[in-house]
PDB file of C-alpha atoms in Angstrom:
ATOM      1  CA  ILE A 201      15.000 -38.732  -9.843  1.00  0.00           C
ATOM      2  CA  ASP A 202      12.260 -36.157 -10.321  1.00  0.00           C
ATOM      3  CA  ALA A 203      13.428 -32.150  -9.023  1.00  0.00           C
ATOM      4  CA  PRO A 204      11.169 -32.683  -5.993  1.00  0.00           C
ATOM      5  CA  SER A 205      12.716 -35.944  -5.083  1.00  0.00           C
ATOM      6  CA  ARG A 206      16.078 -34.412  -5.604  1.00  0.00           C
ATOM      7  CA  ARG A 207      15.388 -31.681  -3.370  1.00  0.00           C
ATOM      8  CA  GLU A 208      14.317 -33.893  -0.762  1.00  0.00           C
ATOM      9  CA  LEU A 209      17.084 -35.532  -0.627  1.00  0.00           C
ATOM     10  CA  LEU A 210      19.218 -32.657  -0.799  1.00  0.00           C
ATOM     11  CA  SER A 211      17.530 -31.633   2.362  1.00  0.00           C
ATOM     12  CA  ARG A 212      18.202 -34.743   4.351  1.00  0.00           C
ATOM     13  CA  ALA A 213      21.859 -34.412   2.789  1.00  0.00           C
ATOM     14  CA  ALA A 214      21.768 -30.838   5.019  1.00  0.00           C
ATOM     15  CA  ASP A 215      19.986 -32.983   8.157  1.00  0.00           C
ATOM     16  CA  LEU A 216      23.192 -34.947   7.724  1.00  0.00           C
ATOM     17  CA  LEU A 217      26.154 -32.158   6.830  1.00  0.00           C
ATOM     18  CA  LEU A 218      24.110 -30.355  11.027  1.00  0.00           C
ATOM     19  CA  GLY A 219      24.171 -33.214  12.214  1.00  0.00           C
ATOM     20  CA  PRO A 220      27.653 -34.544  14.751  1.00  0.00           C
ATOM     21  CA  GLY A 221      30.398 -33.117  12.643  1.00  0.00           C
ATOM     22  CA  GLN A 222      28.203 -29.650  11.846  1.00  0.00           C
ATOM     23  CA  ASP A 223      29.594 -29.043   8.384  1.00  0.00           C
ATOM     24  CA  PRO A 224      26.926 -25.288   8.497  1.00  0.00           C
ATOM     25  CA  ALA A 225      28.992 -24.524   4.981  1.00  0.00           C
ATOM     26  CA  GLY A 226      28.435 -27.785   3.577  1.00  0.00           C
ATOM     27  CA  ALA A 227      24.711 -27.586   4.610  1.00  0.00           C
ATOM     28  CA  TYR A 228      24.116 -24.082   3.480  1.00  0.00           C
ATOM     29  CA  GLU A 229      25.340 -25.324  -0.217  1.00  0.00           C
ATOM     30  CA  VAL A 230      23.307 -27.863  -0.743  1.00  0.00           C
ATOM     31  CA  LEU A 231      20.517 -26.079   0.740  1.00  0.00           C
ATOM     32  CA  GLY A 232      21.625 -23.558  -1.979  1.00  0.00           C
ATOM     33  CA  ARG A 233      21.508 -26.701  -4.994  1.00  0.00           C
ATOM     34  CA  ALA A 234      17.846 -27.826  -3.447  1.00  0.00           C
ATOM     35  CA  LEU A 235      17.063 -23.751  -3.500  1.00  0.00           C
ATOM     36  CA  ALA A 236      17.665 -23.546  -7.390  1.00  0.00           C
ATOM     37  CA  LEU A 237      15.345 -26.905  -8.013  1.00  0.00           C
ATOM     38  CA  ASP A 238      12.763 -25.051  -6.742  1.00  0.00           C
ATOM     39  CA  PRO A 239      13.169 -21.198  -5.231  1.00  0.00           C
ATOM     40  CA  GLN A 240       9.665 -21.291  -3.532  1.00  0.00           C
ATOM     41  CA  HIS A 241       9.772 -24.243  -2.022  1.00  0.00           C
ATOM     42  CA  ALA A 242       8.869 -22.866   1.758  1.00  0.00           C
ATOM     43  CA  PRO A 243      10.042 -25.584   4.022  1.00  0.00           C
ATOM     44  CA  THR A 244      13.406 -25.285   2.876  1.00  0.00           C
ATOM     45  CA  LEU A 245      13.648 -21.674   2.376  1.00  0.00           C
ATOM     46  CA  ARG A 246      12.390 -21.354   6.544  1.00  0.00           C
ATOM     47  CA  ARG A 247      15.570 -23.795   6.986  1.00  0.00           C
ATOM     48  CA  LEU A 248      17.797 -21.790   5.310  1.00  0.00           C
ATOM     49  CA  ALA A 249      16.902 -18.325   7.864  1.00  0.00           C
ATOM     50  CA  ALA A 250      17.297 -20.998  10.552  1.00  0.00           C
ATOM     51  CA  LEU A 251      21.106 -22.054   9.373  1.00  0.00           C
ATOM     52  CA  GLU A 252      21.746 -18.294   8.259  1.00  0.00           C
ATOM     53  CA  ARG A 253      20.433 -16.743  11.950  1.00  0.00           C
ATOM     54  CA  ASN A 254      23.571 -18.895  13.748  1.00  0.00           C
ATOM     55  CA  GLN A 255      26.388 -17.068  10.447  1.00  0.00           C
ATOM     56  CA  PRO A 256      26.892 -13.826  11.656  1.00  0.00           C
ATOM     57  CA  GLN A 257      28.104 -12.859   7.936  1.00  0.00           C
ATOM     58  CA  ALA A 258      24.805 -13.797   7.065  1.00  0.00           C
ATOM     59  CA  GLN A 259      23.388 -11.505   8.794  1.00  0.00           C
ATOM     60  CA  ALA A 260      25.300  -8.845   7.979  1.00  0.00           C
ATOM     61  CA  ASP A 261      25.898  -9.224   4.171  1.00  0.00           C
ATOM     62  CA  GLY A 262      22.088  -9.173   3.840  1.00  0.00           C
ATOM     63  CA  ARG A 263      21.390 -13.074   2.955  1.00  0.00           C
ATOM     64  CA  LEU A 264      19.134 -13.577   5.942  1.00  0.00           C
ATOM     65  CA  PHE A 265      16.952 -10.131   4.764  1.00  0.00           C
ATOM     66  CA  GLU A 266      16.908 -11.826   1.338  1.00  0.00           C
ATOM     67  CA  THR A 267      16.327 -15.265   2.490  1.00  0.00           C
ATOM     68  CA  LEU A 268      12.668 -13.909   4.836  1.00  0.00           C
ATOM     69  CA  TRP A 269      12.209 -11.360   2.276  1.00  0.00           C
ATOM     70  CA  ARG A 270      11.008 -14.718   0.288  1.00  0.00           C
ATOM     71  CA  LEU A 271       9.739 -16.382   2.394  1.00  0.00           C
ATOM     72  CA  ALA A 272       7.198 -13.122   3.352  1.00  0.00           C
ATOM     73  CA  ASP A 273       6.265 -13.126  -0.189  1.00  0.00           C
ATOM     74  CA  LEU A 274       5.269 -16.287  -0.079  1.00  0.00           C
ATOM     75  CA  GLU A 275       3.399 -16.479   2.886  1.00  0.00           C
ATOM     76  CA  PRO A 276       2.388 -12.997   3.981  1.00  0.00           C
ATOM     77  CA  THR A 277       0.334 -13.827   6.693  1.00  0.00           C
ATOM     78  CA  ASN A 278       2.512 -16.360   8.639  1.00  0.00           C
ATOM     79  CA  LEU A 279       4.875 -14.063  10.624  1.00  0.00           C
ATOM     80  CA  ASP A 280       6.907 -17.254  12.567  1.00  0.00           C
ATOM     81  CA  HIS A 281      10.150 -17.417  10.226  1.00  0.00           C
ATOM     82  CA  LEU A 282      10.456 -13.767  11.137  1.00  0.00           C
TER      83      LEU A 282
END
């Protein structure tokens, strides 16, 4: 399977992990794997930022800041993700 298809499958897996039963840690891991395939994929970065906003530890240790910084580099005129 090519990288974009694997990234899409991982993104869908994250959706399932955030559905009934809620496994945010699992979703975070899966989104990280998706980003390893394509670190510049803005939609995946936006989903990761949304997940990190609900995790106080991600805010405290700077992961959310790093994700938002990466988004700002990719989309300098888009302030919606802030």
